[in-house]
GROMACS .gro file of C-alpha atoms in nm:
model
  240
    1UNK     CA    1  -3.022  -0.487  -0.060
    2UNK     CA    2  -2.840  -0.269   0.168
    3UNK     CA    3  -2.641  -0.553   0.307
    4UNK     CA    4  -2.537  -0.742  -0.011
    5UNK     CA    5  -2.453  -0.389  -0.158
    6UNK     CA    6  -2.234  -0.342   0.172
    7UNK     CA    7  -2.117  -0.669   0.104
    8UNK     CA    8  -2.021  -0.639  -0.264
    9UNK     CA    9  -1.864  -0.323  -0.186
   10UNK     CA   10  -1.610  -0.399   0.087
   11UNK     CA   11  -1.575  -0.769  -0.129
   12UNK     CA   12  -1.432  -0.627  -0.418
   13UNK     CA   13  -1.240  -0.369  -0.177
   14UNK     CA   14  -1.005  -0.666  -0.079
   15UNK     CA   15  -0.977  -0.820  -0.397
   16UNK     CA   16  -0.861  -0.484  -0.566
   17UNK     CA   17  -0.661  -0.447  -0.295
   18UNK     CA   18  -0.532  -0.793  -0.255
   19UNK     CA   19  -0.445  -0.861  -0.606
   20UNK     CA   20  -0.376  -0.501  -0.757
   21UNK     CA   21  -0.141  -0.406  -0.435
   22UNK     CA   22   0.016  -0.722  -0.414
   23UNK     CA   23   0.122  -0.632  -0.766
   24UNK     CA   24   0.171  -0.280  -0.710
   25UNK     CA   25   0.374  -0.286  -0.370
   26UNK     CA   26   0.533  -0.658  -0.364
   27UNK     CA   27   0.546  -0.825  -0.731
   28UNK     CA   28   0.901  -0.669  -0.744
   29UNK     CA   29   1.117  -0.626  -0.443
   30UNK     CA   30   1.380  -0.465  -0.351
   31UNK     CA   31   1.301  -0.161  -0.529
   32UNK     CA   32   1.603  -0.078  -0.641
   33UNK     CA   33   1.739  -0.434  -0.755
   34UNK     CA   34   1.456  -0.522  -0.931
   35UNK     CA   35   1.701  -0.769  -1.168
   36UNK     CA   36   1.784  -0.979  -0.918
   37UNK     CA   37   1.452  -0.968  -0.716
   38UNK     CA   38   1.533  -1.196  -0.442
   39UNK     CA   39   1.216  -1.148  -0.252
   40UNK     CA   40   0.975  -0.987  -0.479
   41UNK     CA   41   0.640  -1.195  -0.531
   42UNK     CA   42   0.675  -1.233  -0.923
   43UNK     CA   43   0.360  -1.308  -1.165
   44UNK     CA   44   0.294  -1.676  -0.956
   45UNK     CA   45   0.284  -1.440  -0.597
   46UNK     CA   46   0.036  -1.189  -0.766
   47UNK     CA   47  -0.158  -1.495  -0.944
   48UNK     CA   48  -0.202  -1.647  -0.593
   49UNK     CA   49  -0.291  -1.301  -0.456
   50UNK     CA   50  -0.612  -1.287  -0.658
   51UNK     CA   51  -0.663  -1.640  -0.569
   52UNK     CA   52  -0.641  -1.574  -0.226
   53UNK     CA   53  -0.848  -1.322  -0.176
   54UNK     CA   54  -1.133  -1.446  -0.330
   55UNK     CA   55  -1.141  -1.709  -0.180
   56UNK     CA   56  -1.128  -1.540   0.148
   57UNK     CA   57  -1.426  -1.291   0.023
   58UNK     CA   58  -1.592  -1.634  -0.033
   59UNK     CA   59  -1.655  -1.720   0.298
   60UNK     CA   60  -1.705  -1.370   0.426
   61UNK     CA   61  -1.947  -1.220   0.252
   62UNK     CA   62  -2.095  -1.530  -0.007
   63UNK     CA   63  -2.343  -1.589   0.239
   64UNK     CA   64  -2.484  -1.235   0.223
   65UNK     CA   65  -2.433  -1.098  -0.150
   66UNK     CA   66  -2.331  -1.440  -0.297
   67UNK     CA   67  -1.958  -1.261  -0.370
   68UNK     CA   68  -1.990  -1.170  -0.705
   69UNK     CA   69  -1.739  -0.908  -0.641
   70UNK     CA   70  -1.719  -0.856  -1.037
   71UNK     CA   71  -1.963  -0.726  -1.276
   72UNK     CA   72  -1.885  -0.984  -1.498
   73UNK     CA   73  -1.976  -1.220  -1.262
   74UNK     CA   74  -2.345  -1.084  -1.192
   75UNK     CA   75  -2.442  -1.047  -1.546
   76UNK     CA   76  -2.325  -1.421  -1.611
   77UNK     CA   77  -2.549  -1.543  -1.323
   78UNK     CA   78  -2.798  -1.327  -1.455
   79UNK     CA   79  -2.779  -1.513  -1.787
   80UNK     CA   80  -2.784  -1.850  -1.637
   81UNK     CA   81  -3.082  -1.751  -1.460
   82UNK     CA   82  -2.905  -1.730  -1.107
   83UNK     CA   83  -2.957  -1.364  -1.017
   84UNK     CA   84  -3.226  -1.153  -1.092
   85UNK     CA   85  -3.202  -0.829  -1.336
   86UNK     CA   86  -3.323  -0.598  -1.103
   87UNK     CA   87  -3.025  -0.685  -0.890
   88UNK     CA   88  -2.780  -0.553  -1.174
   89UNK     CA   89  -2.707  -0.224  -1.124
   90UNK     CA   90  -2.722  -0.192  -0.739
   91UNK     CA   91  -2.437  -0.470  -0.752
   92UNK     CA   92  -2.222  -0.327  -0.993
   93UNK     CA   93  -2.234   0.047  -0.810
   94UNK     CA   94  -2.079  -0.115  -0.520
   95UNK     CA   95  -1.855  -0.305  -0.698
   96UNK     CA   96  -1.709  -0.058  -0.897
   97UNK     CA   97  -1.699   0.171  -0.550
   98UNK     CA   98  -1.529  -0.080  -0.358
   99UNK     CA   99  -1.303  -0.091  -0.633
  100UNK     CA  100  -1.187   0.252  -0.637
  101UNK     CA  101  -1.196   0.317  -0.301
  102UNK     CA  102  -0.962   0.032  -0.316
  103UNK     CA  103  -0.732   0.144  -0.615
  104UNK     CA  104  -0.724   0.540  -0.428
  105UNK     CA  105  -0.551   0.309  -0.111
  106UNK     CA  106  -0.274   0.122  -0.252
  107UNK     CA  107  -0.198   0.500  -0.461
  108UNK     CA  108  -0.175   0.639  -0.081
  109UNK     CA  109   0.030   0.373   0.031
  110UNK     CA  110   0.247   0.331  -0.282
  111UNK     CA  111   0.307   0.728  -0.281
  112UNK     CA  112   0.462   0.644   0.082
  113UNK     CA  113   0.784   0.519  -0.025
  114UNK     CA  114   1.002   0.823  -0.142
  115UNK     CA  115   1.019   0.782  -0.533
  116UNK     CA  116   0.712   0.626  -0.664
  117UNK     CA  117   0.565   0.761  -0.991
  118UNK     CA  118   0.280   0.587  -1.180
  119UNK     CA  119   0.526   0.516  -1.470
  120UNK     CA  120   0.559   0.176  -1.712
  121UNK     CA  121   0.349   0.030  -1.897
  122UNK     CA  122   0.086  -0.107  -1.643
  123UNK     CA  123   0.105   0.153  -1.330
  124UNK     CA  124  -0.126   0.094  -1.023
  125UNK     CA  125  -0.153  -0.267  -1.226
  126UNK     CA  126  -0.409  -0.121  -1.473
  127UNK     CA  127  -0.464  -0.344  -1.716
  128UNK     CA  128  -0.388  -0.284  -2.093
  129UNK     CA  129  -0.318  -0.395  -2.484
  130UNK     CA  130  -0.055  -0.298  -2.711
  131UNK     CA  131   0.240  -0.076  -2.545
  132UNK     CA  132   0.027  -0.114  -2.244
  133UNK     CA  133   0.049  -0.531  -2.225
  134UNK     CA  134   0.321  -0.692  -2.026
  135UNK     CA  135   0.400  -0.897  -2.306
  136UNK     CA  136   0.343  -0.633  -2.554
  137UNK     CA  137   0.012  -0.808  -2.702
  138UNK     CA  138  -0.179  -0.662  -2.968
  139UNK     CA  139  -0.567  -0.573  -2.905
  140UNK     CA  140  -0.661  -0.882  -3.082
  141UNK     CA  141  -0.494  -1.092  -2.863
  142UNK     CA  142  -0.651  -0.900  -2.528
  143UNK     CA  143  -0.978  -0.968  -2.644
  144UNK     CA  144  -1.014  -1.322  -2.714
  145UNK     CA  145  -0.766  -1.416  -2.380
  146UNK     CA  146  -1.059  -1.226  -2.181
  147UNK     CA  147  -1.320  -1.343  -2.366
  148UNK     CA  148  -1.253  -1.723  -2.326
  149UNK     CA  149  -1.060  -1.687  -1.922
  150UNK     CA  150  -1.404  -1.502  -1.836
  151UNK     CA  151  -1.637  -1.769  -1.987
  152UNK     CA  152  -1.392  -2.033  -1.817
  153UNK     CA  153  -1.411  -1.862  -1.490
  154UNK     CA  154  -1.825  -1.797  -1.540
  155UNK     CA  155  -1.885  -2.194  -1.568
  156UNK     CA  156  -1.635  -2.265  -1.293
  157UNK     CA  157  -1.889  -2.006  -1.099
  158UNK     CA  158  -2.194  -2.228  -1.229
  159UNK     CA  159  -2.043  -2.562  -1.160
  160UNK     CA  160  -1.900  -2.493  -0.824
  161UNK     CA  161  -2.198  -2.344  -0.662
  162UNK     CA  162  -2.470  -2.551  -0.803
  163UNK     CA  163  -2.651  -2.679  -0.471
  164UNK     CA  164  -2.593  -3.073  -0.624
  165UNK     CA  165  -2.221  -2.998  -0.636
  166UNK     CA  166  -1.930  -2.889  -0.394
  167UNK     CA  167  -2.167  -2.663  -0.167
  168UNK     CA  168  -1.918  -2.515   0.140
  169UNK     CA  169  -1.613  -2.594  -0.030
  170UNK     CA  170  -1.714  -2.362  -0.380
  171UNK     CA  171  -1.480  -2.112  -0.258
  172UNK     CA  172  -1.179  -2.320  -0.334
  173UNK     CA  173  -1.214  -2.395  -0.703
  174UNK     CA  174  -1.332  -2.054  -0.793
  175UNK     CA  175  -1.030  -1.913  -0.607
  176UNK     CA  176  -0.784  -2.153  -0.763
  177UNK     CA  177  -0.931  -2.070  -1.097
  178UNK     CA  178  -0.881  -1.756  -1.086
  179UNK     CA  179  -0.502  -1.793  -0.986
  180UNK     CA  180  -0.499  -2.003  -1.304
  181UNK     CA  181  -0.648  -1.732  -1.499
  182UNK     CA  182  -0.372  -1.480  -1.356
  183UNK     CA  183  -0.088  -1.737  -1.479
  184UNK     CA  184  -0.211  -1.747  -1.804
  185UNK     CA  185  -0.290  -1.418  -1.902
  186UNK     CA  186  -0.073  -1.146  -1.667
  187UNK     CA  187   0.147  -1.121  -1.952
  188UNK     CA  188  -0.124  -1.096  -2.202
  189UNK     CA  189  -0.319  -0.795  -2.023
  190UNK     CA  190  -0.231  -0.790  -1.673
  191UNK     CA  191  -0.529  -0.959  -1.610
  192UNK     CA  192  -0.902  -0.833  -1.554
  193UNK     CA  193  -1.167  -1.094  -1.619
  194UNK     CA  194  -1.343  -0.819  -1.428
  195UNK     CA  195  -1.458  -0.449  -1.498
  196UNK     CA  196  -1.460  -0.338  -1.163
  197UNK     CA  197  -1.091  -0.467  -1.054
  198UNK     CA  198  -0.999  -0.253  -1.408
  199UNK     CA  199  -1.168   0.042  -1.344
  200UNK     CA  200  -1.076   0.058  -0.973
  201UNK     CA  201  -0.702   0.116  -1.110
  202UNK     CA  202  -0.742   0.268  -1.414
  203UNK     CA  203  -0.922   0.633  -1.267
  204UNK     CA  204  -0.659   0.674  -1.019
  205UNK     CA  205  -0.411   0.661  -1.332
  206UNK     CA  206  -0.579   0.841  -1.590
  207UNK     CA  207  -0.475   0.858  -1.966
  208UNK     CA  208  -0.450   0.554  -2.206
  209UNK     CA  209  -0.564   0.315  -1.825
  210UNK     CA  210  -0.894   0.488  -1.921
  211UNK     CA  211  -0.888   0.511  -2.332
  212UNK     CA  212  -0.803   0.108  -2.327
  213UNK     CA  213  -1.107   0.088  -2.074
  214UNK     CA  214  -1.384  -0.016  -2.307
  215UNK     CA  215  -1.197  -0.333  -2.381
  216UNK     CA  216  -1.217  -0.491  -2.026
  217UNK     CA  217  -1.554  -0.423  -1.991
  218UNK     CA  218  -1.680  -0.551  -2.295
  219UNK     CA  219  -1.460  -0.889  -2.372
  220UNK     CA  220  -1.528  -1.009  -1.979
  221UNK     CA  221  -1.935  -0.945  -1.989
  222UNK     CA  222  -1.960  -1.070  -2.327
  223UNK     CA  223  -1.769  -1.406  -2.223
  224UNK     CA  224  -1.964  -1.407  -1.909
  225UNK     CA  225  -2.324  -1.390  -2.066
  226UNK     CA  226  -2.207  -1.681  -2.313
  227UNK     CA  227  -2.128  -1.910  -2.004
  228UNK     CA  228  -2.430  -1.829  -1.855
  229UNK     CA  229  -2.640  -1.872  -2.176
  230UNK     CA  230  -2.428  -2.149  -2.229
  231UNK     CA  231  -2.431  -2.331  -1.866
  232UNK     CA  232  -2.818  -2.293  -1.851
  233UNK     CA  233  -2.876  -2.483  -2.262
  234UNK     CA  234  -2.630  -2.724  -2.197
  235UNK     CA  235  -2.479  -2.812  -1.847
  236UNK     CA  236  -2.788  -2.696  -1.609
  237UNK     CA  237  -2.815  -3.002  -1.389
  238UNK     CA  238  -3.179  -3.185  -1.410
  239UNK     CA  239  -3.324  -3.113  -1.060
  240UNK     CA  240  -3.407  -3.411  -0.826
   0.00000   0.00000   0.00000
């Protein structure tokens, strides 16, 4: 256990900061023409940011800690009967550690640049609902987007690395996935589909980042356990 927690630790490390400083340091560039934003990375840079770095964490660590990197993720394997309960907790300590280690080190860097305050509506890309969505969505709205994107993403998960199916290449449709999730739903909530990524942010910012909390840890584990339910009544390959 040491290992995979090592693993899951410095795996969700790069996706916090992959995704959430992507967001935070390069979605809009320059700074101070962020109209015409020339260069900046935009909502399809950041979507392919979180892509990206999954998929990377994929092949780094998957073969020790299986790269949950969420604690979404381990509870839906858990409820499709992929990942035992006793591994639970241990995985979601490191996860949510690697995750604010990861959110304290894009704050450093961010403070760097003369100017930066953690104004707006999403600062340090904390996710959110209501005056605290991109698109202004209401809570409503927030819940059932990360509901269904999580139960999507959970049977993508199932599918991909079921030892009948794509084997080495898993890494690539889970990371594309979850680029697709980040297209769909940036404007929605900013995106989370995962507690830890959330929380990483949302201590470093404090305030209404940690009242709107609840939200994206309950709507992504309750859409992962009904994939997993789901996956292992309905889709479960028959064994050969």
């Amino acid at each position: 256990m040491p290992k995979k927690f090592l693993a899951e630790l410095i795996g969700t490390f790069w996706l916090v900061l992959g995704g959430c400083g992507s967001a935070v340091l390069a979605a809009v560039f320059p700074y101070d023409n962020a109209a015409a934003n020339p260069l900046g990375l935009g909502f399809l840079g950041v979507s392919l940011a979180f892509g990206l770095t999954l998929l990377t964490a994929v092949y780094a660590i998957g073969h020790v800690s299986g790269c949950h990197i969420n604690p979404a993720v381990s509870f839906g394997l858990w409820a499709g009967g992929k990942f035992p309960g006793s591994g639970l907790l241990p995985y979601i300590v490191a996860q949510v550690l690697g995750a604010v280690i990861a959110g304290g080190v894009i704050k450093l860097v961010a403070s760097g640049r003369p100017g930066f305050e953690l104004t707006g509506s999403n600062p340090l890309a904390t996710n959110g609902f209501g005056a605290h969505s991109p698109g202004g969505y209401g809570l409503l709205a927030a819940l059932v987007i990360e509901v269904i994107l999580t139960f999507i993403f959970l049977l993508v998960i199932l599918g991909a690395t079921h030892k009948q199916e794509l084997g080495a290449i898993a890494g690539v449709p889970i990371g594309l996935s979850l680029t697709l999730i980040h297209l769909i739903s940036i404007p929605v909530t900013n995106t989370s589909v995962n507690p830890a990524r959330s929380t990483g942010v949302a201590l470093w910012v404090g305030g209404e980042a940690i009242g709107q909390l609840w939200l994206f840890w309950l709507a992504p584990i309750v859409g992962a356990l009904l994939a997993g339910w789901f996956y292992k009544a309905a889709f479960q390959p028959t064994e050969s």
